[in-house]
Coordinates of C-alpha atoms in Angstrom, one line a residue:
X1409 CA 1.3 -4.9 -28.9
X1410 CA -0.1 -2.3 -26.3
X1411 CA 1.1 0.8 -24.5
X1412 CA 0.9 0.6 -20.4
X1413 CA 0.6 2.7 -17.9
X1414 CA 0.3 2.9 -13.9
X1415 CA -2.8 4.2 -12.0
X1416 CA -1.3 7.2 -11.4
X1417 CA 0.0 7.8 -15.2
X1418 CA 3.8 8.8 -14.1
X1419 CA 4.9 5.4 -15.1
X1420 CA 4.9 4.0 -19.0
X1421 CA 6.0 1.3 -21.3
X1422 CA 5.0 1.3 -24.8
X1423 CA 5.1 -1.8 -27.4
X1424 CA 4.5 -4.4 -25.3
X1425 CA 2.8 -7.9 -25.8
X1426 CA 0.0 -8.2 -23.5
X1427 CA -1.5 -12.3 -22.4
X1428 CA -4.2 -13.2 -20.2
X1429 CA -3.7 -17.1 -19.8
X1430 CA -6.8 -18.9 -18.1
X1431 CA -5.3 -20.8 -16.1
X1432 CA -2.3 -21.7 -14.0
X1433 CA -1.0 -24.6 -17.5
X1434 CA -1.6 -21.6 -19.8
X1435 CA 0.5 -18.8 -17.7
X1436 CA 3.5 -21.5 -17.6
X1437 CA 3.6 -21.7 -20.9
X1438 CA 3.8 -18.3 -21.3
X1439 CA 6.5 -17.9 -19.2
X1440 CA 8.3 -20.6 -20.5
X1441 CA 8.2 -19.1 -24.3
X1442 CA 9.3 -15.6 -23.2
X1443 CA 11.8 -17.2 -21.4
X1444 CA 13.0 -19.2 -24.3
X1445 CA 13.4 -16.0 -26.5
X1446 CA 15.7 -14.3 -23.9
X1447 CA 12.2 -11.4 -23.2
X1448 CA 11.5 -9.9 -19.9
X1449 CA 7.9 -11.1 -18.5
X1450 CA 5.3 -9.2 -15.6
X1451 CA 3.0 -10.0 -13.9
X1452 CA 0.2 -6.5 -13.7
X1453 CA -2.4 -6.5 -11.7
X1454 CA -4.1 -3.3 -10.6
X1455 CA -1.1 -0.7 -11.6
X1456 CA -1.5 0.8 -8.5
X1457 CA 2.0 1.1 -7.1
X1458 CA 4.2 4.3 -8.2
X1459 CA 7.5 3.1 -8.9
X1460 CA 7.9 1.3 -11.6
X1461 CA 8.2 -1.9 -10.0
X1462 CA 5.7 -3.7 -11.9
X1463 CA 6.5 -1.8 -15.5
X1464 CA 6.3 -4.2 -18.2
X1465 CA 9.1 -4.5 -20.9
X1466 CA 8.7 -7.4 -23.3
X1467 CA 5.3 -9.2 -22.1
X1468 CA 2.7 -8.0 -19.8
X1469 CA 0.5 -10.7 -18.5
X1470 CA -2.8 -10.0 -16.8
X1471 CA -4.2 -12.2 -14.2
X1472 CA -7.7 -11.0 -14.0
X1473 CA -8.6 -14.2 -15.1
X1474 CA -6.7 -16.2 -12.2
X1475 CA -9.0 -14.9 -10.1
X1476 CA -11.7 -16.0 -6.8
X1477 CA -11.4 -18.4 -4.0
X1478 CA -9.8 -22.0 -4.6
X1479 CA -10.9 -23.2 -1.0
X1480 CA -12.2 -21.7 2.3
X1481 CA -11.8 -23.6 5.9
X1482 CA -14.1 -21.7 7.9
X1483 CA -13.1 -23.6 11.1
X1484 CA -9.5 -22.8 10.7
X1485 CA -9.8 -19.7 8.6
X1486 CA -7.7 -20.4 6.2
X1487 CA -8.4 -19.4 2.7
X1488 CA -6.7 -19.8 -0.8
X1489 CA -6.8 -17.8 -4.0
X1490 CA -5.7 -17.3 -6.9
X1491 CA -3.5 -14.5 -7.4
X1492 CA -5.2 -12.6 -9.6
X1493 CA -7.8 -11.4 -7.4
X1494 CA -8.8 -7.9 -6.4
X1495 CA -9.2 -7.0 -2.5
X1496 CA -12.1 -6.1 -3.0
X1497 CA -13.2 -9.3 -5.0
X1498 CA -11.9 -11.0 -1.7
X1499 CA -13.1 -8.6 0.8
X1500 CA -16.8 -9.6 -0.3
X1501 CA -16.3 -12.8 -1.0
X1502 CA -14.9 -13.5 2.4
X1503 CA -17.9 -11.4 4.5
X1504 CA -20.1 -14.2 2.2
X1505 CA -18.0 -16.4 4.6
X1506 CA -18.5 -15.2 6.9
X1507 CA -14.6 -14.0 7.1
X1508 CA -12.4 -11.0 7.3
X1509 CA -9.1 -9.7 6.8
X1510 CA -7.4 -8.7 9.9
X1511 CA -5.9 -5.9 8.7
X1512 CA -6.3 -3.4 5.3
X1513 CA -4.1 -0.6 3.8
X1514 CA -6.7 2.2 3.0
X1515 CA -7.3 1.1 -0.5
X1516 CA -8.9 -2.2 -2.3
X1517 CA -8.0 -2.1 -5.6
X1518 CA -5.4 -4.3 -6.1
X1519 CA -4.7 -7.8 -6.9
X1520 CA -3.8 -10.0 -3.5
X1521 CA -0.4 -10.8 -5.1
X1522 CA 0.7 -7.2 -5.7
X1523 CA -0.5 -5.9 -2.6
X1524 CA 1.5 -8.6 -0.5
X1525 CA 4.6 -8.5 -2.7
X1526 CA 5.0 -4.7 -2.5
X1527 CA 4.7 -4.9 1.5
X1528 CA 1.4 -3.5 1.5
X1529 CA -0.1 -2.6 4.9
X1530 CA -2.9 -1.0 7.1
X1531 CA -2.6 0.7 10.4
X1532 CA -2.4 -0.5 14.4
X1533 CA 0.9 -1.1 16.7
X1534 CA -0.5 -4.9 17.5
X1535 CA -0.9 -5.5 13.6
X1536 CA 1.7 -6.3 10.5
X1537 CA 1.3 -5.6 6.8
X1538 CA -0.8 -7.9 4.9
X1539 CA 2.1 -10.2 4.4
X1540 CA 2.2 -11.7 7.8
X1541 CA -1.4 -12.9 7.0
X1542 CA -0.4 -15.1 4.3
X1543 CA 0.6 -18.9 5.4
X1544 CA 1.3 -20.2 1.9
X1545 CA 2.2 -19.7 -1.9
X1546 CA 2.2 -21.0 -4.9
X1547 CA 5.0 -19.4 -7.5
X1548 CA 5.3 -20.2 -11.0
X1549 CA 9.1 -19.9 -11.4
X1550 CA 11.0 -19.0 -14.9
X1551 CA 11.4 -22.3 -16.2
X1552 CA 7.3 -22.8 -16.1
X1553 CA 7.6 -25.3 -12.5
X1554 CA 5.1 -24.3 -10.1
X1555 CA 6.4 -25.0 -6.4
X1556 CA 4.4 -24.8 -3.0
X1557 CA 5.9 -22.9 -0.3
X1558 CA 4.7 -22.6 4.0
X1559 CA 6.5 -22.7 6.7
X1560 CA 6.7 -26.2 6.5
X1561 CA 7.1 -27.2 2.5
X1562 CA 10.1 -24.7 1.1
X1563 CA 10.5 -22.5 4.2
X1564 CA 13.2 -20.8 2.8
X1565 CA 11.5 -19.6 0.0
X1566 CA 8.3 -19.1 1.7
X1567 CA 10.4 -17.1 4.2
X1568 CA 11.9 -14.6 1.8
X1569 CA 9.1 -15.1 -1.1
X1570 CA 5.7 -13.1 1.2
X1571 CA 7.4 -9.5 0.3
X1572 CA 9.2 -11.2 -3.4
X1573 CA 8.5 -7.7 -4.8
X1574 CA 7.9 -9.9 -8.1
X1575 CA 11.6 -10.6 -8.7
X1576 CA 10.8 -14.3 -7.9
X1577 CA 8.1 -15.4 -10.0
X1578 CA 4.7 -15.5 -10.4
X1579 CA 2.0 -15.7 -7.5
X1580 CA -0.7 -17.8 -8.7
X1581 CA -2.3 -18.5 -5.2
X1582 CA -2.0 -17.3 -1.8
X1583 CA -2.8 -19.1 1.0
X1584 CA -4.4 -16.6 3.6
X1585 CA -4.7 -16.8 7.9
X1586 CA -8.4 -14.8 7.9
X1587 CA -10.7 -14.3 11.1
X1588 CA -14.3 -14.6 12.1
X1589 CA -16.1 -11.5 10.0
X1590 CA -15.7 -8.1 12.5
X1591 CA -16.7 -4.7 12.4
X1592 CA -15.2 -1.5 13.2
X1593 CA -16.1 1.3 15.4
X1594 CA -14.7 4.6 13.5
X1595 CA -14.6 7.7 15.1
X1596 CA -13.2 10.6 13.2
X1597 CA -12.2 14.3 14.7
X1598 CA -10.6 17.3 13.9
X1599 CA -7.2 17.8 16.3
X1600 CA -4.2 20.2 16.3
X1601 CA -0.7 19.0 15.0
X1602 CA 1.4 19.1 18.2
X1603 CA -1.4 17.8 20.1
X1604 CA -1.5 14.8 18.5
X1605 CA 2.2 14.1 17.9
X1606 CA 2.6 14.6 21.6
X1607 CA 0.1 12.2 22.6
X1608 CA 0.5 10.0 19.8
X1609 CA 1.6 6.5 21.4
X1610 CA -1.3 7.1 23.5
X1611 CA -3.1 6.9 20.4
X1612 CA -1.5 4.6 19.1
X1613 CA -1.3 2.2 21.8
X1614 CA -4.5 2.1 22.9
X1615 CA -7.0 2.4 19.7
X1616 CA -6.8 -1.6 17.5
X1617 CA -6.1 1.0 14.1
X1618 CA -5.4 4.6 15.2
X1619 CA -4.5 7.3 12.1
X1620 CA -4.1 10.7 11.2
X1621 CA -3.9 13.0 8.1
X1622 CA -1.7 16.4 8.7
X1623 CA -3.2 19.0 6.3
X1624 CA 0.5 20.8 5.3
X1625 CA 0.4 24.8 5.8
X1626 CA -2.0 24.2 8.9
X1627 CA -1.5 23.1 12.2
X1628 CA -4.7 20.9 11.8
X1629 CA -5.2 16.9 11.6
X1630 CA -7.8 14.9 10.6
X1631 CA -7.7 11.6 13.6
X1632 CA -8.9 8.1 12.8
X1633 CA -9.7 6.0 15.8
X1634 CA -11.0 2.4 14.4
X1635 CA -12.0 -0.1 17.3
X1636 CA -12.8 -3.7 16.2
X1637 CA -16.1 -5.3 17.9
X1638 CA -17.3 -8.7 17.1
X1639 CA -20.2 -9.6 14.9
X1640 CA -23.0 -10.5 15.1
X1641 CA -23.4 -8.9 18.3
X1642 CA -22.5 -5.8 17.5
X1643 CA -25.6 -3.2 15.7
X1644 CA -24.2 -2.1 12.8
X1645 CA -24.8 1.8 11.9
X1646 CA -22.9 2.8 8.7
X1647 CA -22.4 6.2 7.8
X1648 CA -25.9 7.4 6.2
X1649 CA -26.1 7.7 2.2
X1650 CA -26.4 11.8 2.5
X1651 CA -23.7 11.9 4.8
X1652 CA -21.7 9.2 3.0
X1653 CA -21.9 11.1 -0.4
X1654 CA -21.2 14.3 0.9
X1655 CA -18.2 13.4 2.7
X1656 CA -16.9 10.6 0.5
X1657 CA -17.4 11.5 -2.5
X1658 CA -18.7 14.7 -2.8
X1659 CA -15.6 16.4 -0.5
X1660 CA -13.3 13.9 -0.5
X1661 CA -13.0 13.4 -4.7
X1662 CA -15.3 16.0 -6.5
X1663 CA -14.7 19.3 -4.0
X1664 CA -10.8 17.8 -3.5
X1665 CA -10.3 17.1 -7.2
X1666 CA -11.1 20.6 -8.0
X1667 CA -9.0 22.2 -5.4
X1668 CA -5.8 20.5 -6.6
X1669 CA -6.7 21.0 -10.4
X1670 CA -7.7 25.0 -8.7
X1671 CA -4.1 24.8 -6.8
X1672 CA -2.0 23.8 -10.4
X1673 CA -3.6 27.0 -12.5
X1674 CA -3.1 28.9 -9.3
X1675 CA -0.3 27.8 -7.0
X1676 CA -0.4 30.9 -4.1
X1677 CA -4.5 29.8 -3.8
X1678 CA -3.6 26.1 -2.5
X1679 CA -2.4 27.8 1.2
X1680 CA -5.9 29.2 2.0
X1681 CA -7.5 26.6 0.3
X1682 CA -5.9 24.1 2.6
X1683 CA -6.6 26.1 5.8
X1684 CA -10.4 26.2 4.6
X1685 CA -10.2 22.6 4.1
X1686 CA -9.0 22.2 7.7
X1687 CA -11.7 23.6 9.2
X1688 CA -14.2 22.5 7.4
X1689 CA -14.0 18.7 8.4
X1690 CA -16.5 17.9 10.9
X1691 CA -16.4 14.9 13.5
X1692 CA -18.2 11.7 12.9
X1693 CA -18.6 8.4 14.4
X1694 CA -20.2 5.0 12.3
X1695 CA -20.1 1.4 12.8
X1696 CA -20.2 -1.0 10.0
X1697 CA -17.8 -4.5 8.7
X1698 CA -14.3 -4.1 8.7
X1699 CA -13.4 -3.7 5.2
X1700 CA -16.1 -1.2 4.6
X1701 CA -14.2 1.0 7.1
X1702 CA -10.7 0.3 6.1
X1703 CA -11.0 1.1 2.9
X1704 CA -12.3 4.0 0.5
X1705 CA -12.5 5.2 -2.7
X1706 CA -9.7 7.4 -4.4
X1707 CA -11.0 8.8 -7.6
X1708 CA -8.2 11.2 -7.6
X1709 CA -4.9 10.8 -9.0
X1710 CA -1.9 11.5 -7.2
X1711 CA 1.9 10.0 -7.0
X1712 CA 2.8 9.0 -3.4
X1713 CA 5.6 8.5 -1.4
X1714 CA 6.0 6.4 2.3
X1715 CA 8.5 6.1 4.5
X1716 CA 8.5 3.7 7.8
X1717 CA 11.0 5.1 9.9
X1718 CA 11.4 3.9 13.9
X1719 CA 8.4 4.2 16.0
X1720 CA 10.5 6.1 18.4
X1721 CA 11.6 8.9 16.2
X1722 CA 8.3 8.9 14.0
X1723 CA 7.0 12.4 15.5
X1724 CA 10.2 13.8 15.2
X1725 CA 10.7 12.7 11.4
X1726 CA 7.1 14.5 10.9
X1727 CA 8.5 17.3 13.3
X1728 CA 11.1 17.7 10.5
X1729 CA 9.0 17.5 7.7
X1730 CA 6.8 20.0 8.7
X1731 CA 9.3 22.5 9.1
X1732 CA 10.8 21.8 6.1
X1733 CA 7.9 22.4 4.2
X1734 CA 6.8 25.6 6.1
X1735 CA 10.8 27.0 5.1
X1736 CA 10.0 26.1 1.0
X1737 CA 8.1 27.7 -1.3
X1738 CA 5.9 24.4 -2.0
X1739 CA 2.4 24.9 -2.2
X1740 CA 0.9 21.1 -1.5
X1741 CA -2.7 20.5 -2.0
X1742 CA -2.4 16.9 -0.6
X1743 CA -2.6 15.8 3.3
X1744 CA 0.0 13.8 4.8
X1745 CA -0.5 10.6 6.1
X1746 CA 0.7 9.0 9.5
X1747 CA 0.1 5.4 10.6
X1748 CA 1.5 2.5 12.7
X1749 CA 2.2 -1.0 12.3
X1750 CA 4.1 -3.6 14.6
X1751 CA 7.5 -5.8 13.8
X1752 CA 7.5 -8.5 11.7
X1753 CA 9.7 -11.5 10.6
X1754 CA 9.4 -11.4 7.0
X1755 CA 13.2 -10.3 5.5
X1756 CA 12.0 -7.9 2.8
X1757 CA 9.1 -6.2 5.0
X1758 CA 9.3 -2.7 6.0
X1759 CA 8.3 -3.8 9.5
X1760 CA 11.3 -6.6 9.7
X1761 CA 12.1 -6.8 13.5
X1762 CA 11.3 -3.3 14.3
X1763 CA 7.8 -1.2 14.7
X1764 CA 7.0 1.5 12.6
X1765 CA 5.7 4.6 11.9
X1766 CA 4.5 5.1 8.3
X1767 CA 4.6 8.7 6.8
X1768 CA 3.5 9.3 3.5
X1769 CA 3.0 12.5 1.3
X1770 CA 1.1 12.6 -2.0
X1771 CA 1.1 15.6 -4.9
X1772 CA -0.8 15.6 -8.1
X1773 CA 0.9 13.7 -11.1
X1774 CA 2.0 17.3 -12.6
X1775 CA 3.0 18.8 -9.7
X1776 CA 5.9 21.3 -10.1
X1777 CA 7.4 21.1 -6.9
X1778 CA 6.7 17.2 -6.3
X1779 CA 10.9 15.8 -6.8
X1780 CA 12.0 18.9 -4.5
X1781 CA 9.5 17.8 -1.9
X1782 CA 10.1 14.0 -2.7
X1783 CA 14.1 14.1 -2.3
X1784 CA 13.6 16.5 1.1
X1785 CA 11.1 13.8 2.5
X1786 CA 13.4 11.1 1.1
X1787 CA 16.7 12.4 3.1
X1788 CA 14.6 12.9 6.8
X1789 CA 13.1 9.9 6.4
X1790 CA 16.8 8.4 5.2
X1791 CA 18.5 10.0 8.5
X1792 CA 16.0 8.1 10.6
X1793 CA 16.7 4.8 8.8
X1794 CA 13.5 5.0 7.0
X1795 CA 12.4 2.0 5.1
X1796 CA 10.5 2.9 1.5
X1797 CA 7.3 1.5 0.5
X1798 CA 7.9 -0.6 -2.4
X1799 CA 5.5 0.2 -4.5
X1800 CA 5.6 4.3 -3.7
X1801 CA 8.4 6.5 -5.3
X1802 CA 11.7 6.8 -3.5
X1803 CA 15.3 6.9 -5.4
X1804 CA 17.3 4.1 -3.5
X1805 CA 19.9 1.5 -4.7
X1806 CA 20.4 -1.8 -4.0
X1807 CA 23.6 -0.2 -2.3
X1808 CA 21.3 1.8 0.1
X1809 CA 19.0 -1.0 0.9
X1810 CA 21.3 -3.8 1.6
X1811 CA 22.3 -1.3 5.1
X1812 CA 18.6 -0.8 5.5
X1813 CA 17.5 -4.8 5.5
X1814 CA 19.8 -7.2 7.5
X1815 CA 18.7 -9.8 4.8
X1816 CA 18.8 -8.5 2.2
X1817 CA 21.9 -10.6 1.0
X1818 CA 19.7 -13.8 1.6
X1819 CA 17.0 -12.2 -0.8
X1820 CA 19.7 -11.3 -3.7
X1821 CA 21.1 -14.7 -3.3
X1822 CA 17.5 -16.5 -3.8
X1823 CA 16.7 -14.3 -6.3
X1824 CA 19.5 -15.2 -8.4
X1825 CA 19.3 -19.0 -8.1
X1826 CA 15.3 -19.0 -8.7
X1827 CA 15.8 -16.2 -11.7
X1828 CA 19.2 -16.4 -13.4
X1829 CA 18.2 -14.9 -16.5
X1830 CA 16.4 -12.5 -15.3
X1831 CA 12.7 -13.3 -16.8
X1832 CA 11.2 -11.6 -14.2
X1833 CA 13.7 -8.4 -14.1
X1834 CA 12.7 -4.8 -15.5
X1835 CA 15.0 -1.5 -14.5
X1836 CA 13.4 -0.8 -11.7
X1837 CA 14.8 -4.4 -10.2
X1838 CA 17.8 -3.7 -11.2
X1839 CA 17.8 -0.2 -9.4
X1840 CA 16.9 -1.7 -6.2
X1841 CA 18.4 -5.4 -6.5
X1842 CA 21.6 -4.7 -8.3
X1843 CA 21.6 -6.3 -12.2

């Protein structure tokens, strides 16, 4: 028996039995057994959402070991693994391929199965979350049966089963659509606030991956514009090691890590601190493979929430937020996050038949104002029709989603016919699929 906790350490559950089958005949029987004795059964990968989603309550099986490529077509691009795997197992397995992702959320940590079954995306109007890349599945289900799902074998639960937030079953491999190995262009600036929301579906629109952090009690922004070029024609010239630390890791965990620990002790220092942080970023430009640049370390800990809310009102829903902050007595350490992503067909996807704008705020595990800040963000985003991340913290019941998702219905219903008993169930599922 082990105690568990997420990444961030704001979710726990204590006393539970912790597996790591071998294989795929090993994980069924596990399932099966638990199932048998009427216990609960998850699936934990990386821990990295913030809800509690993934929170164990009987048995906790790792995956680590169902992990690495079953096959790679290199013609056709498409490439299976297990679900285990981390992104950035895959992300280095695939440049040996000479593959890539086409799209990544900003952090590589995860296991391929979380990361789609939470709705995990990246940034860039013409691009989805990561779920649109994958064009099959294999799920263990509750009675131990392993069944193969595409748009042509099960397509109704492949449809519903690419964002199964886990309620489902049990990913063991994911069939993924991947592209000849790219690289990105990124150019990064300093830019004021209203600037940038006025001109941001210019942005948007007309950089592949355009992004941009809001540093709260400024009017500054940090502006990601990431062009893709093809490889091997293109010179590659990564950000220099100096460079790299000093910005990386040096300001962006060390230097940052300090100034929230600094901004707990002493809340009415995090204002300045922030407005010194702001103008200290200088611009910078690199080239180097895709995932190098979509991706980056986060050594420190924080609770997050997202909202996608309409592309159309997006700058108006961060129009709100900012005032709303600036009117409270908050002091937030952590930059908000905007980014874009197109429509989608997948039923439990944030970006289901409508394009997005993602907003996302972040405090400090222990911060004192984080659920006042939370619940305002929560109720703009809510009067926008916002959508919440999965795996990032939001309060909502399956009452509040089923207006938010036209399908959601279909989902409930699948849910209950591939998972009567509820193997695969924890709180959390109940909260946001109804018990």
């Amino acid at each position: 028996m082990s105690e568990w906790q997420n990444w961030a350490g704001n979710q726990h559950a204590g006393a539970v039995e912790v597996v790591a089958p071998r294989d795929e005949a090993e994980l069924s029987a596990v399932v099966v057994a638990a199932a048998e004795a009427g216990r609960r059964i998850k699936p934990i990968g990386a821990g990295h959402s913030f809800t509690a989603i993934g929170s164990p309550v009987d048995v906790q099986v790792s995956l680590d070991r169902l992990s690495g490529i079953v096959r790679a077509d290199s013609t056709t691009g498409l490439v299976t693994v297990r679900g285990g795997t981390r992104l950035k197992v895959l992300n280095r397995a695939l440049e040996a391929l000479g593959l890539s992702m086409t799209n990544l959320g900003d952090i590589e940590e995860q296991s391929i199965s979380g990361a789609i079954s939470t709705g995990t995306h990246g940034t860039g109007a013409r691009f989805g979350g990561l779920a649109t890349q994958v064009r099959g599945l294999r799920l263990l289900l509750a009675d131990g049966s392993v069944i193969a799902c595409s748009a042509e074998e099960n397509p109704e639960v492949f449809d519903l089963a690419r964002v199964g937030l886990g309620a489902l079953g049990i990913i063991v491999e994911v069939t993924l659509q991947t592209e000849p190995l790219f690289a990105l262009n990124a150019r990064e600036g300093n830019g004021e606030l209203a600037e940038v929301m006025a001109s941001f579906d210019e942005h948007a629109s007309g950089t592949d991956h355009f992004e941009f952090y809001w540093f709260p009690h400024t009017s500054r922004v940090l502006t990601k514009h990431n062009t893709r070029l093809p490889l091997p024609e293109t010179p590659l010239a990564p950000v220099g090691r100096l460079r790299g630390w000093f910005d990386d890791e040096l300001l962006s965990n060390q230097a940052f890590g300090a100034t929230v620990g600094l901004g707990l002790r002493v809340p009415g220092l995090v204002k300045p601190l922030a407005r010194f942080a702001a103008s200290a970023l200088s611009p910078r430009e690199f080239t180097d493979i895709s995932y190098r640049v979509f991706t980056s370390q986060r050594k420190v800990r924080f609770v997050e929430s997202e909202y996608a809310v309409p592309r159309a009102v997006g700058m108006e829903v961060l129009a709100e937020l900012e005032r709303a902050v600036e009117a409270s007595s908050w002091n937030i350490s952590f930059p908000v996050e905007v980014r874009v992503a197109g429509a989608d067909d997948i039923p439990l996807s944030t970006g289901f038949e409508r394009e997005n704008v993602y907003i996302a705020i972040h405090t400090a595990p222990s911060s004192p104002w984080r659920e006042e800040y939370f619940a305002t963000f929560e109720r703009i985003a809510g009067e926008a029709g916002g959508r919440p991340h999965w795996g990032k913290m939001h309060t909502l019941t399956a009452a509040d989603l089923g207006e938010r998702y036209p399908r959601f219905g279909d989902f409930v219903a699948l849910r209950d016919k591939l998972d009567p008993s509820r193997t695969f169930g924890n709180p959390h599922l109940e909260q946001i699929l109804g018990s």
